[in-house]
Coordinates of C-alpha atoms in Angstrom, one line a residue:
M1 CA 22.4 7.1 43.0
D2 CA 24.0 10.7 42.3
S3 CA 22.8 12.6 39.7
S4 CA 24.9 11.7 37.3
D5 CA 24.2 8.3 37.3
E6 CA 20.3 9.3 36.7
E7 CA 21.3 11.5 34.1
E8 CA 23.3 8.4 32.3
E9 CA 20.4 6.2 33.0
R10 CA 17.9 8.4 31.2
T11 CA 14.8 7.2 33.5
F12 CA 11.5 7.3 31.6
I13 CA 10.0 9.9 34.5
R14 CA 13.0 12.2 33.6
V15 CA 12.4 12.3 30.2
L16 CA 8.5 12.3 30.6
S17 CA 9.5 16.1 32.7
E18 CA 11.7 17.6 29.9
K19 CA 9.8 16.6 27.3
Y20 CA 6.3 17.3 28.7
N21 CA 7.2 20.8 30.9
P22 CA 5.4 23.9 29.8
E23 CA 8.1 25.3 28.4
N24 CA 8.5 22.6 25.6
F25 CA 5.2 21.3 24.8
P26 CA 2.2 23.7 24.6
Y27 CA -1.2 23.7 26.7
G28 CA -3.8 22.1 24.3
Q29 CA -6.7 20.5 23.2
G30 CA -6.6 16.8 25.1
V31 CA -4.0 17.7 27.4
V32 CA -4.3 17.6 31.1
V33 CA -2.4 19.7 33.1
L34 CA -1.0 18.1 36.2
P35 CA 0.9 20.2 39.3
S36 CA 3.7 17.9 41.0
P37 CA 3.5 15.7 43.8
P38 CA 5.5 17.2 47.2
G39 CA 8.6 15.8 46.7
S40 CA 9.0 14.8 43.7
P41 CA 11.5 15.6 41.2
V42 CA 9.2 16.9 38.6
K43 CA 9.7 20.7 39.0
D44 CA 6.1 22.8 38.5
R45 CA 3.5 21.4 36.4
L46 CA 3.3 19.4 33.1
F47 CA 1.0 19.2 30.2
L48 CA 0.1 15.6 29.1
P49 CA -1.7 14.1 26.2
N50 CA -3.0 10.7 26.6
F51 CA -0.7 9.9 23.7
L52 CA 2.8 10.0 25.2
V53 CA 5.5 9.9 22.4
L54 CA 9.1 9.6 23.8
N55 CA 10.7 7.5 21.2
D56 CA 14.4 8.2 20.7
C57 CA 15.0 9.4 24.1
G58 CA 17.8 7.0 25.2
I59 CA 15.4 5.7 28.1
S60 CA 16.4 2.9 30.5
K61 CA 14.8 2.6 33.8
A62 CA 11.4 3.3 34.6
G63 CA 12.2 5.9 37.6
D64 CA 9.8 6.6 40.1
R65 CA 6.7 4.6 40.2
S66 CA 4.8 6.9 42.7
D67 CA 5.5 9.8 40.5
I68 CA 4.3 7.4 36.5
E69 CA 1.7 6.7 38.5
A70 CA 1.0 10.2 39.7
F71 CA 1.2 11.9 36.1
C72 CA -0.2 9.2 34.0
A73 CA -3.6 7.9 35.2
H74 CA -5.2 8.9 32.5
V75 CA -3.0 8.2 29.9
L76 CA -4.2 5.5 27.4
E77 CA -1.2 5.3 24.4
L78 CA 2.7 5.4 24.9
D79 CA 5.6 5.1 22.3
L80 CA 9.0 4.7 23.6
A81 CA 10.6 3.0 20.5
Y82 CA 14.1 3.6 19.5
N83 CA 15.1 3.6 23.0
Q84 CA 17.6 1.2 25.4
L85 CA 14.9 -0.9 27.6
N86 CA 16.3 -3.9 27.7
D87 CA 15.0 -5.3 31.2
W88 CA 11.5 -6.3 31.5
G89 CA 11.3 -5.5 35.0
E90 CA 11.5 -1.7 34.0
I91 CA 8.9 -1.8 31.5
S92 CA 6.4 -3.6 33.5
T93 CA 7.1 -0.9 36.2
I94 CA 6.1 1.8 33.7
V95 CA 3.1 -0.1 32.4
S96 CA 1.7 -1.1 35.7
S97 CA 1.7 2.1 36.4
I98 CA -0.5 3.4 33.7
P99 CA -3.4 2.1 34.6
R100 CA -5.8 2.9 31.3
L101 CA -2.6 1.7 28.6
D102 CA -4.7 0.9 25.4
F103 CA -1.2 1.0 23.0
L104 CA 1.8 0.2 23.9
N105 CA 4.7 0.5 21.2
L106 CA 8.5 -0.8 22.5
S107 CA 9.7 -1.0 18.9
M108 CA 13.3 -0.8 18.1
N109 CA 14.3 -1.4 22.3
P110 CA 17.3 -4.2 22.4
L111 CA 15.1 -7.2 24.0
S112 CA 16.7 -9.9 22.3
G113 CA 17.5 -13.4 24.9
V114 CA 15.5 -11.1 27.7
Q115 CA 12.8 -13.3 28.7
L116 CA 9.4 -12.1 30.2
Q117 CA 8.6 -13.6 33.5
P118 CA 5.1 -14.7 33.9
S119 CA 4.6 -13.5 37.2
V120 CA 5.0 -9.8 35.9
A121 CA 3.3 -10.3 33.0
D122 CA -0.1 -9.8 34.5
V123 CA 0.5 -5.9 34.3
F124 CA -0.1 -5.8 30.4
S125 CA -3.6 -7.2 30.5
R126 CA -5.2 -4.2 29.7
V127 CA -3.3 -3.6 26.5
R128 CA -5.2 -4.2 23.6
R129 CA -2.5 -2.9 20.4
L130 CA 1.1 -4.0 21.1
V131 CA 4.4 -3.6 18.9
L132 CA 7.4 -5.2 19.2
I133 CA 9.0 -4.5 15.6
N134 CA 12.7 -4.8 15.6
T135 CA 12.8 -6.2 19.3
Q136 CA 14.5 -9.7 18.2
V137 CA 11.9 -10.7 21.1
S138 CA 11.4 -14.1 21.4
W139 CA 8.6 -16.4 20.5
D140 CA 8.5 -17.5 24.4
T141 CA 8.0 -13.9 25.8
V142 CA 5.8 -13.1 22.9
H143 CA 3.3 -16.5 24.3
T144 CA 4.2 -14.8 27.7
L145 CA 2.2 -11.1 26.3
T146 CA -0.3 -13.3 24.5
Q147 CA -1.5 -15.2 27.4
H148 CA -1.6 -11.8 30.0
T149 CA -3.7 -9.8 27.6
P150 CA -7.0 -11.1 27.6
E151 CA -8.1 -8.2 25.3
L152 CA -5.0 -8.1 22.7
K153 CA -6.4 -7.0 19.0
E154 CA -2.8 -6.1 17.5
L155 CA 0.3 -7.4 17.6
F156 CA 3.1 -6.3 15.5
L157 CA 6.3 -8.5 14.9
C158 CA 7.8 -7.1 12.2
L159 CA 11.6 -7.3 11.5
N160 CA 12.4 -9.6 14.2
G161 CA 14.3 -12.2 12.3
Y162 CA 12.0 -15.2 12.7
D163 CA 12.4 -18.1 10.4
T164 CA 10.4 -20.6 12.3
V165 CA 7.1 -19.8 14.6
S166 CA 7.5 -21.5 17.8
E167 CA 3.8 -23.2 19.8
S168 CA 2.1 -22.3 22.9
Q169 CA 0.0 -23.9 25.4
A170 CA -2.7 -21.5 25.0
S171 CA -4.0 -19.6 22.3
C172 CA -5.0 -16.0 22.2
P173 CA -8.7 -16.1 20.7
S174 CA -8.4 -12.1 21.5
L175 CA -6.3 -11.7 18.5
N176 CA -7.3 -10.0 15.0
L177 CA -4.7 -8.7 13.3
L178 CA -1.0 -9.9 13.3
Q179 CA 1.7 -7.9 11.4
I180 CA 4.8 -10.2 10.9
T181 CA 6.4 -8.6 8.0
G182 CA 9.7 -8.7 7.2
N183 CA 11.2 -12.0 8.6
Q184 CA 12.2 -15.0 7.0
L185 CA 9.1 -17.3 7.2
Q186 CA 9.1 -19.0 3.6
D187 CA 7.6 -22.6 4.6
W188 CA 3.5 -22.8 4.9
S189 CA 4.5 -25.2 7.8
E190 CA 5.1 -22.3 9.7
V191 CA 2.4 -20.0 8.8
R192 CA -0.1 -22.2 9.4
K193 CA 0.8 -22.1 13.1
F194 CA -0.9 -19.0 13.5
G195 CA -4.0 -20.6 12.6
L196 CA -4.0 -22.4 16.0
L197 CA -2.4 -19.5 18.1
Y198 CA -4.8 -16.5 17.3
P199 CA -8.2 -18.7 15.8
S200 CA -10.5 -15.0 15.6
L201 CA -7.3 -13.9 13.4
S202 CA -8.6 -11.6 10.7
T203 CA -5.9 -9.7 9.2
L204 CA -2.5 -11.7 8.6
V205 CA 0.5 -9.2 7.2
L206 CA 3.0 -11.5 5.5
A207 CA 4.5 -9.2 3.1
N208 CA 8.4 -9.5 2.8
N209 CA 9.0 -12.9 3.9
G210 CA 9.7 -15.0 0.7
L211 CA 7.2 -17.2 1.6
S212 CA 7.1 -20.0 -1.2
S213 CA 3.8 -21.7 -1.2
V214 CA -0.1 -22.2 0.4
G215 CA -0.4 -25.5 1.7
D216 CA -2.6 -27.4 3.1
T217 CA -6.5 -28.8 1.6
K218 CA -9.3 -27.0 1.4
E219 CA -11.2 -28.6 4.6
T220 CA -7.6 -27.5 6.6
L221 CA -7.6 -23.9 5.7
E222 CA -11.3 -23.5 6.8
H223 CA -10.6 -25.0 10.1
L224 CA -6.9 -22.8 10.9
F225 CA -8.4 -19.6 9.4
P226 CA -12.4 -19.7 9.7
N227 CA -12.2 -15.9 10.6
L228 CA -9.7 -14.4 7.8
R229 CA -10.7 -11.7 6.0
S230 CA -7.4 -9.9 4.6
I231 CA -4.3 -11.6 3.7
N232 CA -1.0 -9.4 2.5
L233 CA 1.3 -11.6 0.3
N234 CA 3.6 -9.0 -0.8
N235 CA 7.0 -9.7 -2.3
S236 CA 6.7 -13.3 -1.2
G237 CA 8.0 -16.1 -3.0
L238 CA 4.7 -17.7 -4.5
S239 CA 5.4 -19.0 -8.4
K240 CA 2.6 -21.5 -8.8
W241 CA -1.0 -20.9 -9.5
E242 CA -2.1 -23.2 -7.5
D243 CA -1.4 -21.2 -4.5
I244 CA -3.6 -18.4 -5.3
E245 CA -6.2 -20.7 -6.2
R246 CA -5.4 -22.0 -2.4
L247 CA -6.4 -18.6 -1.2
S248 CA -10.1 -19.0 -2.2
F249 CA -10.4 -21.7 0.3
F250 CA -10.3 -19.3 3.0
P251 CA -14.4 -19.2 3.8
K252 CA -14.0 -15.3 5.0
L253 CA -11.2 -13.5 2.5
E254 CA -11.9 -10.7 0.8
D255 CA -9.1 -8.7 0.6
V256 CA -6.0 -9.8 -1.0
K257 CA -2.2 -8.2 -1.2
A258 CA -0.3 -10.2 -4.1
Q259 CA 2.0 -8.0 -5.5
G260 CA 5.9 -8.7 -6.1
I261 CA 5.7 -12.3 -6.1
P262 CA 7.6 -14.6 -8.9
L263 CA 4.5 -15.5 -10.6
L264 CA 3.2 -12.6 -11.6
Q265 CA 6.8 -11.2 -12.9
T266 CA 6.3 -12.2 -16.7
Y267 CA 2.8 -10.6 -17.7
S268 CA 1.5 -7.1 -17.9
T269 CA 0.0 -4.7 -15.3
Q270 CA -3.5 -5.5 -16.5
E271 CA -3.2 -9.4 -17.1
R272 CA -1.3 -9.6 -13.8
R273 CA -4.8 -7.7 -12.0
S274 CA -7.4 -9.6 -14.5
L275 CA -5.4 -13.0 -13.6
L276 CA -5.9 -12.6 -10.3
L277 CA -8.9 -11.4 -9.9
A278 CA -10.6 -14.2 -12.3
Q279 CA -8.9 -17.2 -9.6
L280 CA -10.6 -15.8 -6.4
P281 CA -14.5 -15.0 -6.9
S282 CA -15.0 -14.2 -3.1
V283 CA -12.1 -11.3 -3.2
M284 CA -13.9 -7.6 -3.0
V285 CA -10.6 -5.9 -2.7
L286 CA -7.5 -6.5 -4.8
N287 CA -4.1 -4.8 -4.4
G288 CA -5.8 -2.5 -2.1
S289 CA -8.4 -1.4 -5.2
A290 CA -11.9 -2.5 -4.9
I291 CA -13.5 -4.8 -7.5
S292 CA -16.2 -3.8 -9.4
K293 CA -19.0 -5.9 -10.9
G294 CA -17.9 -4.7 -14.3
E295 CA -14.6 -5.3 -13.6
R296 CA -15.0 -8.7 -12.3
E297 CA -16.9 -10.2 -15.8
D298 CA -14.3 -8.4 -17.4
A299 CA -11.6 -10.1 -15.8
E300 CA -13.3 -13.4 -16.0
R301 CA -14.1 -13.6 -19.6
F302 CA -10.4 -12.5 -20.1
F303 CA -9.5 -15.7 -18.2
I304 CA -11.5 -17.9 -20.4
R305 CA -9.9 -15.9 -23.6
Y306 CA -6.4 -16.8 -21.9
Y307 CA -6.5 -20.2 -21.4
Q308 CA -9.1 -21.2 -24.4
D309 CA -6.0 -22.4 -26.8
C310 CA -4.3 -24.5 -23.9
P311 CA -4.2 -28.2 -24.0
Q312 CA -7.3 -29.5 -21.9
R313 CA -4.8 -31.1 -19.5
E314 CA -3.2 -27.6 -18.7
L315 CA -6.7 -25.8 -18.2
P316 CA -6.6 -24.9 -14.3
Q317 CA -10.1 -25.8 -12.6
R318 CA -11.8 -21.9 -12.3
Y319 CA -11.3 -22.3 -16.6
H320 CA -14.2 -25.0 -16.5
I321 CA -16.1 -23.1 -13.9
L322 CA -16.1 -20.1 -15.7
V323 CA -16.8 -21.4 -18.7
S324 CA -20.0 -22.9 -17.3
K325 CA -20.6 -19.7 -16.2
Y326 CA -20.2 -17.8 -19.6
G327 CA -19.9 -20.4 -22.3
N328 CA -17.4 -20.8 -24.7
L329 CA -16.3 -17.4 -25.6
A330 CA -14.9 -16.0 -29.3
P331 CA -11.7 -14.5 -29.8
L332 CA -11.6 -11.0 -29.3
V333 CA -11.0 -9.0 -32.8
E334 CA -7.9 -7.4 -32.5
V335 CA -7.7 -3.8 -33.2
D336 CA -4.1 -1.9 -34.1
L337 CA -3.8 0.6 -31.4
S338 CA -0.7 2.0 -33.5
P339 CA -0.4 5.3 -34.0
R340 CA -2.4 6.5 -37.6
C341 CA -0.7 8.3 -40.3
T342 CA -2.3 10.0 -43.3
S343 CA -0.8 12.1 -46.3
V344 CA -1.6 15.2 -46.7
D345 CA -0.5 18.2 -49.8
V346 CA 1.1 21.3 -47.8
R347 CA 0.5 24.7 -49.6
L348 CA 2.5 27.4 -49.1
G349 CA 1.2 30.0 -52.0
D350 CA 2.2 28.0 -55.1
R351 CA 4.3 25.9 -53.2
V352 CA 2.5 22.1 -52.6
E353 CA 4.5 19.6 -50.9
R354 CA 3.2 16.2 -49.9
V355 CA 3.8 15.4 -46.3
S356 CA 2.7 12.3 -43.8
L357 CA 1.5 13.2 -40.8
R358 CA 1.4 11.4 -37.2
L359 CA -2.5 12.3 -36.1
E360 CA -1.5 12.3 -32.4
Q361 CA 0.9 15.1 -32.8
T362 CA -0.1 18.4 -32.0
V363 CA -0.6 21.4 -34.0
G364 CA 2.3 22.9 -31.9
D365 CA 4.5 19.5 -33.4
L366 CA 2.8 20.2 -37.2
K367 CA 4.7 24.0 -37.0
K368 CA 7.9 22.6 -35.8
Q369 CA 8.0 19.8 -38.6
L370 CA 6.9 22.2 -41.5
K371 CA 9.0 24.9 -40.4
G372 CA 12.1 23.2 -41.3
L373 CA 10.5 22.3 -44.8
L374 CA 9.5 25.6 -45.4
Q375 CA 12.3 27.2 -44.1
L376 CA 9.6 29.8 -42.0
P377 CA 9.1 31.0 -37.8
T378 CA 6.8 28.5 -36.3
N379 CA 5.0 32.1 -34.7
G380 CA 5.0 33.6 -38.2
I381 CA 2.6 31.2 -39.6
R382 CA -0.8 30.6 -39.4
L383 CA -2.5 26.9 -40.2
F384 CA -6.0 26.2 -41.9
H385 CA -7.5 22.7 -42.6
I386 CA -9.3 22.2 -46.5
D387 CA -11.6 19.1 -45.9
K388 CA -11.3 18.2 -49.7
E389 CA -14.9 16.6 -49.5
M390 CA -16.5 19.4 -47.1
S391 CA -14.5 22.4 -48.4
S392 CA -16.9 23.4 -50.6
V393 CA -19.6 23.6 -47.7
F394 CA -17.8 24.8 -44.4
G395 CA -14.3 26.4 -45.8
P396 CA -11.1 26.3 -44.3
E397 CA -10.9 25.6 -40.4
E398 CA -7.8 27.7 -38.9
M399 CA -5.6 25.2 -36.5
K400 CA -5.5 27.8 -34.0
C401 CA -4.4 25.6 -30.5
S402 CA -1.3 24.4 -30.7
F403 CA -1.9 21.5 -28.2
R404 CA -5.0 20.4 -29.6
A405 CA -4.2 16.9 -31.4
L406 CA -4.3 16.5 -35.4
H407 CA -6.6 13.4 -35.1
S408 CA -9.5 16.2 -33.5
Y409 CA -9.3 17.9 -36.9
S410 CA -10.5 14.6 -38.9
I411 CA -7.9 14.9 -41.0
Q412 CA -7.9 12.3 -43.6
D413 CA -5.6 11.2 -46.8
G414 CA -5.8 14.0 -49.7
D415 CA -7.1 16.7 -47.5
E416 CA -5.0 20.1 -47.7
I417 CA -2.8 22.1 -44.9
L418 CA -2.6 26.1 -46.3
V419 CA 0.2 27.7 -44.6
V420 CA -0.2 31.2 -44.3
P421 CA 2.8 33.8 -43.3
K422 CA 1.6 35.8 -40.4
V423 CA 2.0 39.8 -41.7
K424 CA 2.6 42.3 -38.7
N425 CA -0.2 45.5 -38.7
R426 CA 2.1 48.8 -38.9
C427 CA -0.4 51.5 -38.2
S428 CA 0.2 55.3 -38.3
S429 CA -1.4 58.4 -37.8
S430 CA -1.9 59.2 -41.5
D431 CA -3.7 55.6 -42.2
F432 CA -6.6 57.3 -40.0

């Protein structure tokens, strides 16, 4: 093979030597300095960390196996995203030459329609975290990989266009985390297969799939997902409270994300959180925020009051459970939280004007309001608050701070605002 063919193919070992030679990659902590083996095309030596990042480098071939073995014996993590690898044989050559490989990222490589043969799949046996985002990899290949990776803990299958999940003859009992965001898994009958494929699953990320419902009975969900602790349903298609109720059937579920779902669109932010929280008694973290004991009690009480005027046949089961816990609660007293206004007398010399004030505005806002009324510059006046009841005891209080809110002065109807024009000091030597 001539040099032009080699350059066109962009082998793993060539890209490795280009990126991690001493001129391009500085020596630092965690970097292993390796001299080139005799006869290697790699010149001089390489500075190699144990986490290699070779994404978007145009790699399509492995290159010489012996060179990979010589340089990558210490490597633990390998990022090959955004390359041109479309042959599992080439990928297997790379992986088999890195004996300590724990993490492998093949995202955005064109693996559609390319099958992994079981005869070469054993080389992935040491991989514990595998990322196959937007590779369009088939379920047959996924199952071949999981059957030959006995220590696999995390699997990322986002953006692969899946609308179904194919079953496998063998499960992957080691897998803890499955992230399958951005596919088209809308039917629960497909999602439930993950419980059979990955019986130890503790984290399931289903965001952006349009999942329309959470099906199955309590007994079935307990059997399928006995270890599930975290589920992400963001931007799914859930539209019924019954789907939220079924989340409580997962026996160990403690972390739920359910933002951007049709069910919650008509509620306020606080209503969404309170109603969700009250339906999920075992959940400890909701939408990324930890739930305190006080917040849970407030949410459960809110839930009772929210539903207490509904017809008996429309009351959710959770309502009856919470009423047995807290009893029938009296409705909360409505509090008017609209901005408060008051009327005061604004006095400038002998002139008195009755003015309505919004107490949430600041002293600076009041000066601007009086500017038009009194035809005085805002920076040319001083304001004093005169309490009609306490002025004989405390006297006028100057309102100095422009950023201070009026309500902090305890202004009431009938009080007085005294406006005093500022007088410039004009001193000369004859004054002393």
